[in-house]
Coordinates of C-alpha atoms in Angstrom, one line a residue:
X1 CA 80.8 101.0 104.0
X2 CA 78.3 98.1 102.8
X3 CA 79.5 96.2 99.8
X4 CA 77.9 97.3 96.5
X5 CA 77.9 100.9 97.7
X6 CA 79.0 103.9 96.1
X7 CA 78.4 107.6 95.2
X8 CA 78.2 109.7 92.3
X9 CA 78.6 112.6 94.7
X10 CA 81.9 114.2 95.1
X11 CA 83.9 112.3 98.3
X12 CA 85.7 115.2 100.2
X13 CA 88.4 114.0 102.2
X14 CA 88.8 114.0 105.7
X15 CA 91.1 111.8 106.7
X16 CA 95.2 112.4 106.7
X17 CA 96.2 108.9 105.9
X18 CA 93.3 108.4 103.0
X19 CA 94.8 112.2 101.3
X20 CA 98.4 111.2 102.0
X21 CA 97.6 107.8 100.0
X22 CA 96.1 109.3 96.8
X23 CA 98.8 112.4 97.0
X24 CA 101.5 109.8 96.1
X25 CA 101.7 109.1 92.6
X26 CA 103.2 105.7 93.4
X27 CA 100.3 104.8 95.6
X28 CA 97.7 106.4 94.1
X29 CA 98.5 104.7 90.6
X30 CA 96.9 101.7 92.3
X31 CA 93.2 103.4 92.9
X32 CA 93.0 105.4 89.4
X33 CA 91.7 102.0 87.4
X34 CA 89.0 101.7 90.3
X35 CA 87.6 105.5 90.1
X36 CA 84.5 105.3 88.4
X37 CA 84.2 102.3 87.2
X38 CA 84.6 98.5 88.4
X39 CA 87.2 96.4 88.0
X40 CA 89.0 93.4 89.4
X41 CA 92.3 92.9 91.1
X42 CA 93.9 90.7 88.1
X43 CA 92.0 93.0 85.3
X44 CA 94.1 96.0 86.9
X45 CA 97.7 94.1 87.8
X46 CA 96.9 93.6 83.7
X47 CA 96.9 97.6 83.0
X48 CA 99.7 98.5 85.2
X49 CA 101.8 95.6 84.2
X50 CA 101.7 94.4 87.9
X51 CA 101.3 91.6 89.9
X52 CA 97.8 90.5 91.3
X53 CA 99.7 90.2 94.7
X54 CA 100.7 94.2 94.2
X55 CA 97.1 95.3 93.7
X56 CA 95.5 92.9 96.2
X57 CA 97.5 94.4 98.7
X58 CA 96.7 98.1 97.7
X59 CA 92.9 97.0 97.4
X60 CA 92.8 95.7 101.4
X61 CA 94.7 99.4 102.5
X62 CA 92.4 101.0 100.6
X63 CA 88.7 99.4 101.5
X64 CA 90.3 100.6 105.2
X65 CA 90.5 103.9 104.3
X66 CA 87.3 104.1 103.0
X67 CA 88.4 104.9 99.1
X68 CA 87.0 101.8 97.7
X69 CA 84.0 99.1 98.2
X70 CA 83.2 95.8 96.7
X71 CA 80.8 95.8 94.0
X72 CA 80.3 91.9 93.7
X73 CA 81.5 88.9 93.9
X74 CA 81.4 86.5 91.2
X75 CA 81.5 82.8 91.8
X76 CA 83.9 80.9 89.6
X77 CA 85.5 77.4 90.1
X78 CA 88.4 77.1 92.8
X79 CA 88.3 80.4 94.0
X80 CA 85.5 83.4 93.7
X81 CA 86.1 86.8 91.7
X82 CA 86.1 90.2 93.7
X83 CA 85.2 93.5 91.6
X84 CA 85.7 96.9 93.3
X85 CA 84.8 100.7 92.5
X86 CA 86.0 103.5 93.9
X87 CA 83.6 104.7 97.2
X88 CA 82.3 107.6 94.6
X89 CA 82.7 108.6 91.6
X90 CA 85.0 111.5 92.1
X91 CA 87.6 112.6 95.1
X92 CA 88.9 115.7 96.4
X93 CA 91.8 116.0 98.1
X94 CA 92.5 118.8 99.9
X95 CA 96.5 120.3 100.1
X96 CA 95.7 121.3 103.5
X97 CA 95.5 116.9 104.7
X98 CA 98.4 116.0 102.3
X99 CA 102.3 116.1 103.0
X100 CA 103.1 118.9 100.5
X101 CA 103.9 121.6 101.3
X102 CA 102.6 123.7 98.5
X103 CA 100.6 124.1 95.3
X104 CA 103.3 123.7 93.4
X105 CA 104.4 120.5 94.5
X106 CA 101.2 119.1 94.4
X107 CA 101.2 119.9 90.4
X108 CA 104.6 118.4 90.0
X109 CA 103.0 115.6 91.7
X110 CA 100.2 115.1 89.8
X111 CA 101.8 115.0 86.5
X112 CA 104.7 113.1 87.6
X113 CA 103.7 110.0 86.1
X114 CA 102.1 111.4 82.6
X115 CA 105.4 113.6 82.4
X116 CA 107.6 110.9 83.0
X117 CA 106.0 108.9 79.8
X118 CA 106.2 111.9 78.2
X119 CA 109.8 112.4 78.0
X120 CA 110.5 108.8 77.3
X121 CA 108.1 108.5 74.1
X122 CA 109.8 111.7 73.1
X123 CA 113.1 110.8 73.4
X124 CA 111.9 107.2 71.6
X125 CA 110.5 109.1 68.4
X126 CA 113.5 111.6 68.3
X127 CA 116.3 108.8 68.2
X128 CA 114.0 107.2 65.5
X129 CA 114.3 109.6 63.4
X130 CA 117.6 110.3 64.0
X131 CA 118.4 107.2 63.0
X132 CA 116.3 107.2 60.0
X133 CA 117.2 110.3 58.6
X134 CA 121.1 111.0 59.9
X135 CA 120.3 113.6 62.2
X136 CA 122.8 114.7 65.5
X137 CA 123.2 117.9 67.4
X138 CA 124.2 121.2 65.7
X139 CA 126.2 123.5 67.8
X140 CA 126.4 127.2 66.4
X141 CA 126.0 131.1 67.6
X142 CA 123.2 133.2 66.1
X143 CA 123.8 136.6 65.3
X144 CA 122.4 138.1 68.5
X145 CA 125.5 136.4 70.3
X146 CA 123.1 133.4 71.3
X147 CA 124.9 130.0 70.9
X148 CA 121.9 127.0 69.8
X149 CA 122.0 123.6 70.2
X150 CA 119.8 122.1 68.0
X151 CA 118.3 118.5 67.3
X152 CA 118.7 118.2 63.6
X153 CA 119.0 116.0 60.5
X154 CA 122.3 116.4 58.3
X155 CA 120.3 117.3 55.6
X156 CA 120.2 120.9 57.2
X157 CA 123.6 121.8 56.9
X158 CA 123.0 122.2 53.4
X159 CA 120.6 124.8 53.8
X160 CA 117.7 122.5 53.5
X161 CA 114.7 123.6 55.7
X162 CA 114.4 122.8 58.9
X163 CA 110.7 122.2 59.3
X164 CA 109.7 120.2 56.0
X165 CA 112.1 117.7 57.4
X166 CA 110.7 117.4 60.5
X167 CA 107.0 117.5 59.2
X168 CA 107.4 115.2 55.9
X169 CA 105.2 111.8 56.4
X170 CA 108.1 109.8 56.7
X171 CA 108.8 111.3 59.6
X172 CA 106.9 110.3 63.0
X173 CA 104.3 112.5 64.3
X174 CA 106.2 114.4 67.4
X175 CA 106.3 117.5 68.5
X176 CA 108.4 119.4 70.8
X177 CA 108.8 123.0 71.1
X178 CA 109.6 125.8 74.0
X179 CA 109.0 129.5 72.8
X180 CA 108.8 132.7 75.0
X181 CA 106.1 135.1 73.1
X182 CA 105.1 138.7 74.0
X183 CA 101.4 139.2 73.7
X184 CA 98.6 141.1 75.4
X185 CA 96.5 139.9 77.9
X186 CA 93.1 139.6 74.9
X187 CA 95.9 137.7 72.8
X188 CA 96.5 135.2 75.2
X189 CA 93.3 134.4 76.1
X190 CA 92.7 134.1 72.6
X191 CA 95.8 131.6 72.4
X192 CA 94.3 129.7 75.7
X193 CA 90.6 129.4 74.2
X194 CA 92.8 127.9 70.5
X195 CA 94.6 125.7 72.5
X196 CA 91.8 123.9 74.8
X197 CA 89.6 123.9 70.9
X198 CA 92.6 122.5 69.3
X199 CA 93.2 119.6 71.9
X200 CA 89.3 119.2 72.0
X201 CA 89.2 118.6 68.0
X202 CA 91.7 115.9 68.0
X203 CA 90.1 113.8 71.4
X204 CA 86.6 113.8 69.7
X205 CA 88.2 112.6 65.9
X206 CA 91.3 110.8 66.0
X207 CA 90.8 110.4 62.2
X208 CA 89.8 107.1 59.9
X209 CA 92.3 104.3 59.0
X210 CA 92.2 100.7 58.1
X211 CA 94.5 100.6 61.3
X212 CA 93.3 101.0 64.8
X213 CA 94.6 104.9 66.0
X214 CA 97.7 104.3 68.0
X215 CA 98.4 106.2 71.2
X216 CA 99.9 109.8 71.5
X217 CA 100.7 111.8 74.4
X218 CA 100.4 115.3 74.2
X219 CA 101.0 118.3 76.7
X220 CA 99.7 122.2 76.2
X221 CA 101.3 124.7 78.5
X222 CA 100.7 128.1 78.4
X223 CA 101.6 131.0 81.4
X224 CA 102.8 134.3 81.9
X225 CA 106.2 134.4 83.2
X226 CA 107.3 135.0 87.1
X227 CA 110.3 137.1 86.1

């Protein structure tokens, strides 16, 4: 591959070693920053809290496997200034060249890493308010038989709502909620279409502040059950 070149059409894998390399979240962390769009070794050690060393190395293995190419060089005292882009603008990978050994760990792959931050800014924003607002776990048996264990403030055991609590502004903004629902196939669609409009709305307008928006992470699931 020629320095400077790229494609906008989709690369299709071919090779084992290239589709093992971006099937590992710990490896393919390293070509993410470069996929459609240039970028330099130190500007990317920067995003992944890295260092340069890391990422150089990772660039080298892969220009070899054909998943990136140098864009330009940019001359700068002492020592010149490489920016690479990913060989096209998109990748497939097919399961069939990778390790796993079936779609399923291939999606626990993939999300590995966002699911991972997920669970740690939740836990973050729970003990937060915890703190803030006395809450602790509340052990008890509905009257189905069921016993709970819930998340809650104090507050609660007092008969005070559950919800407003969790909802009031001087609360953080998190969310976390399992429910099992019963609907028919039109109804779920219906809840699929809501969902991908509702996650839509808020990417488009994150709202207007003084203040910069800060960062969320959010996850939508939604599929029938296996059992």
């Amino acid at each position: 591959m020629t320095a400077g070149s790229f494609s906008r059409n989709p690369l299709i894998l071919t090779d084992q070693t290239a589709a093992k390399f971006l099937s590992e979240p710990s490896a393919s962390r390293y070509f993410v920053p470069f996929l459609g769009r240039e970028a330099s070794a130190a500007v990317v050690a920067g995003e992944l809290g890295v260092d340069v060393g890391s990422v150089t190395y990772r660039i080298k293995k892969m220009r070899d496997l054909g998943l990136l190419s140098c864009t330009r060089v940019e001359a700068r005292a002492g020592r010149s200034i490489r920016y690479y882009r990913s060989a096209a603008d998109s990748v497939f990978v097919p399961l069939e060249l990778t390790p796993m050994v079936s779609i399923g760990e291939l999606l626990r792959a993939g999300r590995q890493d966002s699911w991972n931050e997920l669970e740690a800014s939740l836990e973050a924003a729970w003990l937060r308010l915890g703190r803030d607002q006395g809450w602790g776990i509340h052990l008890y048996r509905q009257s189905n038989g069921a016993v709970n264990r819930d998340f809650v403030p104090r507050s609660l055991l007092a008969n005070e709502q559950f919800w407003p609590a969790v909802l009031a502004d001087s609360a953080p903004a998190v969310w976390d909620q399992h429910a099992a629902v019963h609907l028919t196939r039109p109804r779920a669609k219906q809840l699929q279409r809501r969902l991908s409009e509702l996650i839509s709305e808020y990417i488009e307008d994150p709202g207007q502040s003084e203040l910069p928006p800060a960062r969320y992470i959010c996850h939508l699931a939604l599929a029938p059950t296996i059992s």
